mmCIF file of N, CA and C in Angstrom:
data_model
loop_
_atom_site.group_PDB
_atom_site.id
_atom_site.type_symbol
_atom_site.label_atom_id
_atom_site.label_comp_id
_atom_site.label_asym_id
_atom_site.label_seq_id
_atom_site.Cartn_x
_atom_site.Cartn_y
_atom_site.Cartn_z
ATOM 1 N N MET A 1345 7.424 -0.459 -1.732
ATOM 2 C CA MET A 1345 6.556 -1.236 -2.595
ATOM 3 C C MET A 1345 7.373 -1.820 -3.734
ATOM 4 N N SER A 1346 6.925 -2.960 -4.183
ATOM 5 C CA SER A 1346 7.578 -3.637 -5.287
ATOM 6 C C SER A 1346 6.504 -4.397 -6.063
ATOM 7 N N CYS A 1347 6.590 -4.366 -7.405
ATOM 8 C CA CYS A 1347 5.590 -4.994 -8.266
ATOM 9 C C CYS A 1347 6.042 -6.390 -8.673
ATOM 10 N N ASP A 1348 5.079 -7.326 -8.753
ATOM 11 C CA ASP A 1348 5.407 -8.665 -9.236
ATOM 12 C C ASP A 1348 5.575 -8.626 -10.758
ATOM 13 N N ARG A 1349 6.093 -9.704 -11.320
ATOM 14 C CA ARG A 1349 6.381 -9.744 -12.759
ATOM 15 C C ARG A 1349 5.135 -9.826 -13.619
ATOM 16 N N VAL A 1350 4.054 -10.343 -13.066
ATOM 17 C CA VAL A 1350 2.826 -10.498 -13.828
ATOM 18 C C VAL A 1350 2.077 -9.163 -13.942
ATOM 19 N N GLY A 1351 2.205 -8.334 -12.939
ATOM 20 C CA GLY A 1351 1.534 -7.042 -12.953
ATOM 21 C C GLY A 1351 0.198 -7.035 -12.253
ATOM 22 N N ASN A 1352 0.016 -7.969 -11.314
ATOM 23 C CA ASN A 1352 -1.254 -7.963 -10.603
ATOM 24 C C ASN A 1352 -1.119 -7.760 -9.096
ATOM 25 N N LEU A 1353 0.106 -7.601 -8.583
ATOM 26 C CA LEU A 1353 0.315 -7.429 -7.141
ATOM 27 C C LEU A 1353 1.418 -6.419 -6.853
ATOM 28 N N LEU A 1354 1.232 -5.676 -5.769
ATOM 29 C CA LEU A 1354 2.318 -4.892 -5.190
ATOM 30 C C LEU A 1354 2.616 -5.487 -3.828
ATOM 31 N N LEU A 1355 3.878 -5.745 -3.569
ATOM 32 C CA LEU A 1355 4.288 -6.124 -2.222
ATOM 33 C C LEU A 1355 4.542 -4.822 -1.487
ATOM 34 N N THR A 1356 3.800 -4.614 -0.425
ATOM 35 C CA THR A 1356 3.896 -3.376 0.335
ATOM 36 C C THR A 1356 4.465 -3.692 1.706
ATOM 37 N N LYS A 1357 5.474 -2.918 2.097
ATOM 38 C CA LYS A 1357 6.113 -3.133 3.388
ATOM 39 C C LYS A 1357 5.950 -1.866 4.212
ATOM 40 N N PHE A 1358 5.356 -2.031 5.385
ATOM 41 C CA PHE A 1358 5.137 -0.910 6.291
ATOM 42 C C PHE A 1358 6.137 -0.995 7.435
ATOM 43 N N SER A 1359 6.762 0.115 7.734
ATOM 44 C CA SER A 1359 7.626 0.223 8.895
ATOM 45 C C SER A 1359 6.752 0.696 10.047
ATOM 46 N N THR A 1360 6.835 0.015 11.170
ATOM 47 C CA THR A 1360 5.956 0.328 12.291
ATOM 48 C C THR A 1360 6.732 0.901 13.464
ATOM 49 N N GLN A 1361 6.021 1.596 14.340
ATOM 50 C CA GLN A 1361 6.635 2.122 15.550
ATOM 51 C C GLN A 1361 6.527 1.070 16.649
ATOM 52 N N GLY A 1362 7.655 0.674 17.183
ATOM 53 C CA GLY A 1362 7.665 -0.258 18.297
ATOM 54 C C GLY A 1362 7.441 -1.710 17.937
ATOM 55 N N ALA A 1363 7.480 -2.047 16.655
ATOM 56 C CA ALA A 1363 7.294 -3.439 16.228
ATOM 57 C C ALA A 1363 8.093 -3.661 14.953
ATOM 58 N N SER A 1364 8.109 -4.909 14.490
ATOM 59 C CA SER A 1364 8.848 -5.211 13.270
ATOM 60 C C SER A 1364 8.057 -4.761 12.037
ATOM 61 N N ASP A 1365 8.741 -4.665 10.913
ATOM 62 C CA ASP A 1365 8.101 -4.288 9.661
ATOM 63 C C ASP A 1365 7.042 -5.331 9.290
ATOM 64 N N VAL A 1366 6.038 -4.887 8.542
ATOM 65 C CA VAL A 1366 4.928 -5.750 8.152
ATOM 66 C C VAL A 1366 4.776 -5.693 6.638
ATOM 67 N N CYS A 1367 4.656 -6.873 6.003
ATOM 68 C CA CYS A 1367 4.446 -6.957 4.562
ATOM 69 C C CYS A 1367 3.035 -7.439 4.259
ATOM 70 N N ILE A 1368 2.505 -6.974 3.133
ATOM 71 C CA ILE A 1368 1.207 -7.424 2.649
ATOM 72 C C ILE A 1368 1.210 -7.335 1.125
ATOM 73 N N LEU A 1369 0.601 -8.317 0.484
ATOM 74 C CA LEU A 1369 0.445 -8.296 -0.971
ATOM 75 C C LEU A 1369 -0.853 -7.564 -1.290
ATOM 76 N N VAL A 1370 -0.742 -6.524 -2.107
ATOM 77 C CA VAL A 1370 -1.904 -5.708 -2.450
ATOM 78 C C VAL A 1370 -2.228 -5.905 -3.930
ATOM 79 N N PRO A 1371 -3.386 -6.488 -4.244
ATOM 80 C CA PRO A 1371 -3.766 -6.688 -5.644
ATOM 81 C C PRO A 1371 -3.910 -5.360 -6.388
ATOM 82 N N ALA A 1372 -3.687 -5.406 -7.692
ATOM 83 C CA ALA A 1372 -3.764 -4.203 -8.519
ATOM 84 C C ALA A 1372 -5.130 -3.529 -8.397
ATOM 85 N N SER A 1373 -6.193 -4.306 -8.268
ATOM 86 C CA SER A 1373 -7.533 -3.706 -8.160
ATOM 87 C C SER A 1373 -7.628 -2.778 -6.947
ATOM 88 N N ILE A 1374 -7.005 -3.159 -5.844
ATOM 89 C CA ILE A 1374 -7.001 -2.306 -4.646
ATOM 90 C C ILE A 1374 -6.125 -1.083 -4.892
ATOM 91 N N VAL A 1375 -4.988 -1.266 -5.550
ATOM 92 C CA VAL A 1375 -4.093 -0.137 -5.847
ATOM 93 C C VAL A 1375 -4.844 0.915 -6.668
ATOM 94 N N PHE A 1376 -5.529 0.490 -7.736
ATOM 95 C CA PHE A 1376 -6.251 1.447 -8.570
ATOM 96 C C PHE A 1376 -7.403 2.094 -7.806
ATOM 97 N N TRP A 1377 -8.056 1.346 -6.930
ATOM 98 C CA TRP A 1377 -9.120 1.933 -6.107
ATOM 99 C C TRP A 1377 -8.537 2.994 -5.170
ATOM 100 N N LEU A 1378 -7.412 2.665 -4.528
ATOM 101 C CA LEU A 1378 -6.780 3.634 -3.630
ATOM 102 C C LEU A 1378 -6.374 4.901 -4.379
ATOM 103 N N LEU A 1379 -5.842 4.730 -5.571
ATOM 104 C CA LEU A 1379 -5.422 5.905 -6.344
ATOM 105 C C LEU A 1379 -6.603 6.815 -6.677
ATOM 106 N N LYS A 1380 -7.781 6.245 -6.828
ATOM 107 C CA LYS A 1380 -8.967 7.062 -7.095
ATOM 108 C C LYS A 1380 -9.459 7.775 -5.841
ATOM 109 N N HIS A 1381 -9.138 7.224 -4.662
ATOM 110 C CA HIS A 1381 -9.731 7.731 -3.434
ATOM 111 C C HIS A 1381 -8.765 8.403 -2.454
ATOM 112 N N LEU A 1382 -7.470 8.170 -2.574
ATOM 113 C CA LEU A 1382 -6.531 8.834 -1.664
ATOM 114 C C LEU A 1382 -6.393 10.300 -2.061
ATOM 115 N N PRO A 1383 -6.461 11.189 -1.088
ATOM 116 C CA PRO A 1383 -6.324 12.609 -1.430
ATOM 117 C C PRO A 1383 -4.878 12.943 -1.809
ATOM 118 N N ALA A 1384 -4.733 13.752 -2.851
ATOM 119 C CA ALA A 1384 -3.401 14.215 -3.254
ATOM 120 C C ALA A 1384 -2.975 15.350 -2.330
ATOM 121 N N ASN A 1385 -1.685 15.441 -2.089
ATOM 122 C CA ASN A 1385 -1.150 16.494 -1.239
ATOM 123 C C ASN A 1385 -1.325 17.859 -1.906
ATOM 124 N N ARG A 1386 -1.754 18.820 -1.125
ATOM 125 C CA ARG A 1386 -1.878 20.188 -1.614
ATOM 126 C C ARG A 1386 -1.037 21.145 -0.779
ATOM 127 N N ASP A 1387 -0.246 20.605 0.113
ATOM 128 C CA ASP A 1387 0.586 21.404 1.010
ATOM 129 C C ASP A 1387 2.024 21.424 0.503
ATOM 130 N N PRO A 1388 2.505 22.555 -0.021
ATOM 131 C CA PRO A 1388 3.882 22.609 -0.531
ATOM 132 C C PRO A 1388 4.930 22.485 0.577
ATOM 133 N N GLN A 1389 4.527 22.641 1.828
ATOM 134 C CA GLN A 1389 5.450 22.558 2.958
ATOM 135 C C GLN A 1389 5.532 21.163 3.572
ATOM 136 N N LEU A 1390 4.829 20.194 2.992
ATOM 137 C CA LEU A 1390 4.802 18.836 3.543
ATOM 138 C C LEU A 1390 6.208 18.237 3.539
ATOM 139 N N GLN A 1391 6.632 17.752 4.684
ATOM 140 C CA GLN A 1391 7.955 17.153 4.828
ATOM 141 C C GLN A 1391 7.938 15.694 4.376
ATOM 142 N N ALA A 1392 9.033 15.260 3.771
ATOM 143 C CA ALA A 1392 9.155 13.869 3.331
ATOM 144 C C ALA A 1392 9.237 12.949 4.552
ATOM 145 N N PRO A 1393 8.644 11.752 4.455
ATOM 146 C CA PRO A 1393 8.734 10.802 5.568
ATOM 147 C C PRO A 1393 10.122 10.168 5.608
ATOM 148 N N PRO A 1394 10.440 9.447 6.687
ATOM 149 C CA PRO A 1394 11.718 8.736 6.735
ATOM 150 C C PRO A 1394 11.795 7.699 5.616
ATOM 151 N N PRO A 1395 13.003 7.253 5.283
ATOM 152 C CA PRO A 1395 13.139 6.249 4.216
ATOM 153 C C PRO A 1395 12.343 4.982 4.536
ATOM 154 N N ALA A 1396 11.803 4.395 3.478
ATOM 155 C CA ALA A 1396 11.014 3.167 3.626
ATOM 156 C C ALA A 1396 11.938 1.977 3.847
ATOM 157 N N PRO A 1397 11.437 0.930 4.511
ATOM 158 C CA PRO A 1397 12.253 -0.273 4.689
ATOM 159 C C PRO A 1397 12.465 -0.948 3.335
ATOM 160 N N PRO A 1398 13.631 -1.546 3.117
ATOM 161 C CA PRO A 1398 13.874 -2.201 1.833
ATOM 162 C C PRO A 1398 13.057 -3.485 1.694
ATOM 163 N N ILE A 1399 12.682 -3.774 0.450
ATOM 164 C CA ILE A 1399 11.985 -5.027 0.149
ATOM 165 C C ILE A 1399 13.006 -5.973 -0.466
ATOM 166 N N THR A 1400 13.055 -7.184 0.070
ATOM 167 C CA THR A 1400 14.041 -8.164 -0.380
ATOM 168 C C THR A 1400 13.342 -9.346 -1.059
ATOM 169 N N GLN A 1401 14.134 -10.187 -1.654
ATOM 170 C CA GLN A 1401 13.591 -11.408 -2.262
ATOM 171 C C GLN A 1401 12.941 -12.294 -1.202
ATOM 172 N N GLN A 1402 13.495 -12.265 0.019
ATOM 173 C CA GLN A 1402 12.899 -13.039 1.123
ATOM 174 C C GLN A 1402 11.469 -12.599 1.399
ATOM 175 N N ASP A 1403 11.207 -11.288 1.272
ATOM 176 C CA ASP A 1403 9.848 -10.794 1.472
ATOM 177 C C ASP A 1403 8.905 -11.391 0.435
ATOM 178 N N TRP A 1404 9.354 -11.469 -0.821
ATOM 179 C CA TRP A 1404 8.527 -12.041 -1.885
ATOM 180 C C TRP A 1404 8.311 -13.537 -1.685
ATOM 181 N N GLU A 1405 9.309 -14.228 -1.185
ATOM 182 C CA GLU A 1405 9.246 -15.681 -1.060
ATOM 183 C C GLU A 1405 8.615 -16.167 0.238
ATOM 184 N N SER A 1406 8.402 -15.284 1.185
ATOM 185 C CA SER A 1406 7.857 -15.691 2.474
ATOM 186 C C SER A 1406 6.430 -16.221 2.341
ATOM 187 N N PRO A 1407 6.184 -17.415 2.866
ATOM 188 C CA PRO A 1407 4.823 -17.963 2.807
ATOM 189 C C PRO A 1407 3.884 -17.306 3.829
ATOM 190 N N TYR A 1408 4.424 -16.438 4.661
ATOM 191 C CA TYR A 1408 3.639 -15.818 5.727
ATOM 192 C C TYR A 1408 3.081 -14.450 5.360
ATOM 193 N N VAL A 1409 3.418 -13.942 4.173
ATOM 194 C CA VAL A 1409 2.921 -12.630 3.759
ATOM 195 C C VAL A 1409 1.474 -12.792 3.283
ATOM 196 N N PRO A 1410 0.533 -12.126 3.965
ATOM 197 C CA PRO A 1410 -0.874 -12.265 3.564
ATOM 198 C C PRO A 1410 -1.188 -11.430 2.325
ATOM 199 N N ARG A 1411 -2.289 -11.778 1.705
ATOM 200 C CA ARG A 1411 -2.778 -11.047 0.530
ATOM 201 C C ARG A 1411 -4.028 -10.277 0.942
ATOM 202 N N ALA A 1412 -4.072 -9.002 0.591
ATOM 203 C CA ALA A 1412 -5.248 -8.187 0.909
ATOM 204 C C ALA A 1412 -6.415 -8.612 0.026
ATOM 205 N N GLN A 1413 -7.578 -8.759 0.639
ATOM 206 C CA GLN A 1413 -8.788 -9.050 -0.121
ATOM 207 C C GLN A 1413 -9.535 -7.753 -0.437
ATOM 208 N N TYR A 1414 -9.536 -6.853 0.530
ATOM 209 C CA TYR A 1414 -10.072 -5.517 0.310
ATOM 210 C C TYR A 1414 -9.563 -4.609 1.426
ATOM 211 N N VAL A 1415 -9.803 -3.315 1.266
ATOM 212 C CA VAL A 1415 -9.317 -2.341 2.239
ATOM 213 C C VAL A 1415 -10.449 -1.383 2.592
ATOM 214 N N ASN A 1416 -10.497 -1.021 3.864
ATOM 215 C CA ASN A 1416 -11.408 0.010 4.354
ATOM 216 C C ASN A 1416 -10.551 1.182 4.810
ATOM 217 N N CYS A 1417 -10.924 2.371 4.397
ATOM 218 C CA CYS A 1417 -10.151 3.562 4.750
ATOM 219 C C CYS A 1417 -11.027 4.547 5.499
ATOM 220 N N LYS A 1418 -10.411 5.241 6.427
ATOM 221 C CA LYS A 1418 -11.105 6.307 7.146
ATOM 222 C C LYS A 1418 -10.150 7.470 7.265
ATOM 223 N N GLU A 1419 -10.619 8.632 6.846
ATOM 224 C CA GLU A 1419 -9.794 9.833 6.955
ATOM 225 C C GLU A 1419 -9.901 10.372 8.369
ATOM 226 N N LEU A 1420 -8.742 10.625 8.965
ATOM 227 C CA LEU A 1420 -8.639 11.188 10.302
ATOM 228 C C LEU A 1420 -7.974 12.559 10.169
ATOM 229 N N PRO A 1421 -8.012 13.386 11.205
ATOM 230 C CA PRO A 1421 -7.311 14.671 11.120
ATOM 231 C C PRO A 1421 -5.808 14.443 10.892
ATOM 232 N N GLY A 1422 -5.316 14.798 9.721
ATOM 233 C CA GLY A 1422 -3.891 14.688 9.407
ATOM 234 C C GLY A 1422 -3.397 13.285 9.122
ATOM 235 N N ALA A 1423 -4.306 12.321 8.957
ATOM 236 C CA ALA A 1423 -3.888 10.927 8.739
ATOM 237 C C ALA A 1423 -5.015 10.145 8.057
ATOM 238 N N ILE A 1424 -4.664 8.946 7.622
ATOM 239 C CA ILE A 1424 -5.647 8.006 7.084
ATOM 240 C C ILE A 1424 -5.415 6.652 7.751
ATOM 241 N N ARG A 1425 -6.508 6.062 8.220
ATOM 242 C CA ARG A 1425 -6.442 4.713 8.780
ATOM 243 C C ARG A 1425 -6.902 3.748 7.698
ATOM 244 N N MET A 1426 -6.053 2.757 7.416
ATOM 245 C CA MET A 1426 -6.361 1.762 6.399
ATOM 246 C C MET A 1426 -6.397 0.392 7.072
ATOM 247 N N THR A 1427 -7.497 -0.314 6.904
ATOM 248 C CA THR A 1427 -7.621 -1.674 7.429
ATOM 249 C C THR A 1427 -7.713 -2.615 6.245
ATOM 250 N N PHE A 1428 -6.682 -3.440 6.095
ATOM 251 C CA PHE A 1428 -6.643 -4.436 5.035
ATOM 252 C C PHE A 1428 -7.218 -5.736 5.577
ATOM 253 N N VAL A 1429 -8.253 -6.230 4.945
ATOM 254 C CA VAL A 1429 -8.799 -7.546 5.279
ATOM 255 C C VAL A 1429 -8.000 -8.533 4.434
ATOM 256 N N THR A 1430 -7.397 -9.530 5.094
ATOM 257 C CA THR A 1430 -6.465 -10.425 4.409
ATOM 258 C C THR A 1430 -7.027 -11.839 4.277
ATOM 259 N N ASP A 1431 -6.333 -12.622 3.481
ATOM 260 C CA ASP A 1431 -6.773 -13.985 3.203
ATOM 261 C C ASP A 1431 -6.436 -14.980 4.299
ATOM 262 N N ARG A 1432 -5.475 -14.682 5.174
ATOM 263 C CA ARG A 1432 -5.101 -15.723 6.127
ATOM 264 C C ARG A 1432 -4.643 -15.255 7.495
ATOM 265 N N LYS A 1433 -4.537 -14.000 7.701
ATOM 266 C CA LYS A 1433 -4.118 -13.488 9.002
ATOM 267 C C LYS A 1433 -5.173 -12.519 9.502
ATOM 268 N N PRO A 1434 -5.057 -12.096 10.753
ATOM 269 C CA PRO A 1434 -5.977 -11.050 11.209
ATOM 270 C C PRO A 1434 -5.813 -9.799 10.338
ATOM 271 N N ASP A 1435 -6.843 -8.990 10.316
ATOM 272 C CA ASP A 1435 -6.786 -7.756 9.541
ATOM 273 C C ASP A 1435 -5.560 -6.943 9.928
ATOM 274 N N LEU A 1436 -5.021 -6.225 8.958
ATOM 275 C CA LEU A 1436 -3.867 -5.359 9.183
ATOM 276 C C LEU A 1436 -4.349 -3.925 9.126
ATOM 277 N N THR A 1437 -4.201 -3.204 10.226
ATOM 278 C CA THR A 1437 -4.588 -1.794 10.270
ATOM 279 C C THR A 1437 -3.335 -0.950 10.401
ATOM 280 N N VAL A 1438 -3.224 0.035 9.511
ATOM 281 C CA VAL A 1438 -2.109 0.980 9.561
ATOM 282 C C VAL A 1438 -2.683 2.388 9.578
ATOM 283 N N VAL A 1439 -2.003 3.270 10.266
ATOM 284 C CA VAL A 1439 -2.369 4.680 10.276
ATOM 285 C C VAL A 1439 -1.197 5.427 9.649
ATOM 286 N N LEU A 1440 -1.486 6.103 8.552
ATOM 287 C CA LEU A 1440 -0.456 6.823 7.816
ATOM 288 C C LEU A 1440 -0.678 8.316 7.952
ATOM 289 N N ASP A 1441 0.388 9.037 8.314
ATOM 290 C CA ASP A 1441 0.261 10.488 8.345
ATOM 291 C C ASP A 1441 0.259 11.021 6.913
ATOM 292 N N ARG A 1442 0.044 12.312 6.760
ATOM 293 C CA ARG A 1442 -0.118 12.901 5.420
ATOM 294 C C ARG A 1442 1.093 12.667 4.531
ATOM 295 N N SER A 1443 2.292 12.744 5.082
ATOM 296 C CA SER A 1443 3.484 12.557 4.250
ATOM 297 C C SER A 1443 3.603 11.111 3.766
ATOM 298 N N ASN A 1444 3.243 10.150 4.605
ATOM 299 C CA ASN A 1444 3.275 8.748 4.187
ATOM 300 C C ASN A 1444 2.163 8.419 3.194
ATOM 301 N N VAL A 1445 1.009 9.054 3.352
ATOM 302 C CA VAL A 1445 -0.072 8.864 2.377
ATOM 303 C C VAL A 1445 0.382 9.368 1.013
ATOM 304 N N GLU A 1446 1.003 10.537 0.993
ATOM 305 C CA GLU A 1446 1.465 11.096 -0.279
ATOM 306 C C GLU A 1446 2.556 10.234 -0.895
ATOM 307 N N LEU A 1447 3.480 9.743 -0.076
ATOM 308 C CA LEU A 1447 4.525 8.858 -0.594
ATOM 309 C C LEU A 1447 3.898 7.591 -1.179
ATOM 310 N N MET A 1448 2.964 6.995 -0.468
ATOM 311 C CA MET A 1448 2.294 5.788 -0.951
ATOM 312 C C MET A 1448 1.578 6.064 -2.273
ATOM 313 N N ARG A 1449 0.885 7.192 -2.353
ATOM 314 C CA ARG A 1449 0.165 7.560 -3.570
ATOM 315 C C ARG A 1449 1.130 7.727 -4.746
ATOM 316 N N GLN A 1450 2.256 8.399 -4.510
ATOM 317 C CA GLN A 1450 3.237 8.614 -5.580
ATOM 318 C C GLN A 1450 3.871 7.302 -6.052
ATOM 319 N N VAL A 1451 4.200 6.421 -5.116
ATOM 320 C CA VAL A 1451 4.797 5.140 -5.494
ATOM 321 C C VAL A 1451 3.785 4.296 -6.269
ATOM 322 N N MET A 1452 2.535 4.277 -5.815
ATOM 323 C CA MET A 1452 1.520 3.528 -6.547
ATOM 324 C C MET A 1452 1.336 4.103 -7.950
ATOM 325 N N MET A 1453 1.385 5.418 -8.082
ATOM 326 C CA MET A 1453 1.278 6.050 -9.412
ATOM 327 C C MET A 1453 2.414 5.582 -10.322
ATOM 328 N N MET A 1454 3.621 5.466 -9.771
ATOM 329 C CA MET A 1454 4.766 5.017 -10.573
ATOM 330 C C MET A 1454 4.547 3.592 -11.091
ATOM 331 N N TYR A 1455 3.863 2.770 -10.313
ATOM 332 C CA TYR A 1455 3.652 1.378 -10.701
ATOM 333 C C TYR A 1455 2.431 1.168 -11.602
ATOM 334 N N THR A 1456 1.645 2.191 -11.860
ATOM 335 C CA THR A 1456 0.436 1.989 -12.668
ATOM 336 C C THR A 1456 0.765 1.472 -14.067
ATOM 337 N N LYS A 1457 1.912 1.830 -14.604
ATOM 338 C CA LYS A 1457 2.279 1.341 -15.947
ATOM 339 C C LYS A 1457 2.639 -0.148 -15.920
ATOM 340 N N ASP A 1458 2.995 -0.674 -14.751
ATOM 341 C CA ASP A 1458 3.362 -2.083 -14.612
ATOM 342 C C ASP A 1458 2.200 -2.971 -14.170
ATOM 343 N N LEU A 1459 1.130 -2.344 -13.670
ATOM 344 C CA LEU A 1459 -0.003 -3.103 -13.150
ATOM 345 C C LEU A 1459 -1.114 -3.216 -14.189
ATOM 346 N N ILE A 1460 -1.868 -4.295 -14.101
ATOM 347 C CA ILE A 1460 -2.993 -4.531 -15.003
ATOM 348 C C ILE A 1460 -4.265 -4.146 -14.275
ATOM 349 N N ASP A 1461 -4.992 -3.168 -14.823
ATOM 350 C CA ASP A 1461 -6.244 -2.731 -14.241
ATOM 351 C C ASP A 1461 -7.384 -3.531 -14.878
ATOM 352 N N LEU A 1462 -7.783 -4.604 -14.237
ATOM 353 C CA LEU A 1462 -8.828 -5.477 -14.774
ATOM 354 C C LEU A 1462 -10.210 -4.828 -14.735
ATOM 355 N N ASP A 1463 -10.354 -3.788 -13.933
ATOM 356 C CA ASP A 1463 -11.650 -3.103 -13.820
ATOM 357 C C ASP A 1463 -11.738 -1.889 -14.731
ATOM 358 N N ALA A 1464 -10.718 -1.636 -15.563
ATOM 359 C CA ALA A 1464 -10.718 -0.462 -16.449
ATOM 360 C C ALA A 1464 -11.869 -0.557 -17.448
ATOM 361 N N GLN A 1465 -12.472 0.552 -17.684
ATOM 362 C CA GLN A 1465 -13.600 0.619 -18.631
ATOM 363 C C GLN A 1465 -13.104 1.019 -20.002
#
């Protein structure tokens, strides 16, 4: 994940099995919603996931990276399925195991100081 300079988007890059990496722009409002709803890890034995794919300037400049409009999540045994509804491509569905969910949650937490929460009360 990488934050834009304005503080309203995270560029998120998912590494997939059997396909190329996938990028999506995630608005801060979705990030803050996910942080409220993603379960925190409670397993001290949870193994770290493999290293994430690097995000490059080309990823930021690509006109083909869709922007998430909203996300639907479903908790599965040991995983979470996230379907991002996007502005210009078919929906993007990813299934993250517990270690990847925790990594995503921790990275999003690190970016909260850089993001603007427009829905904050």
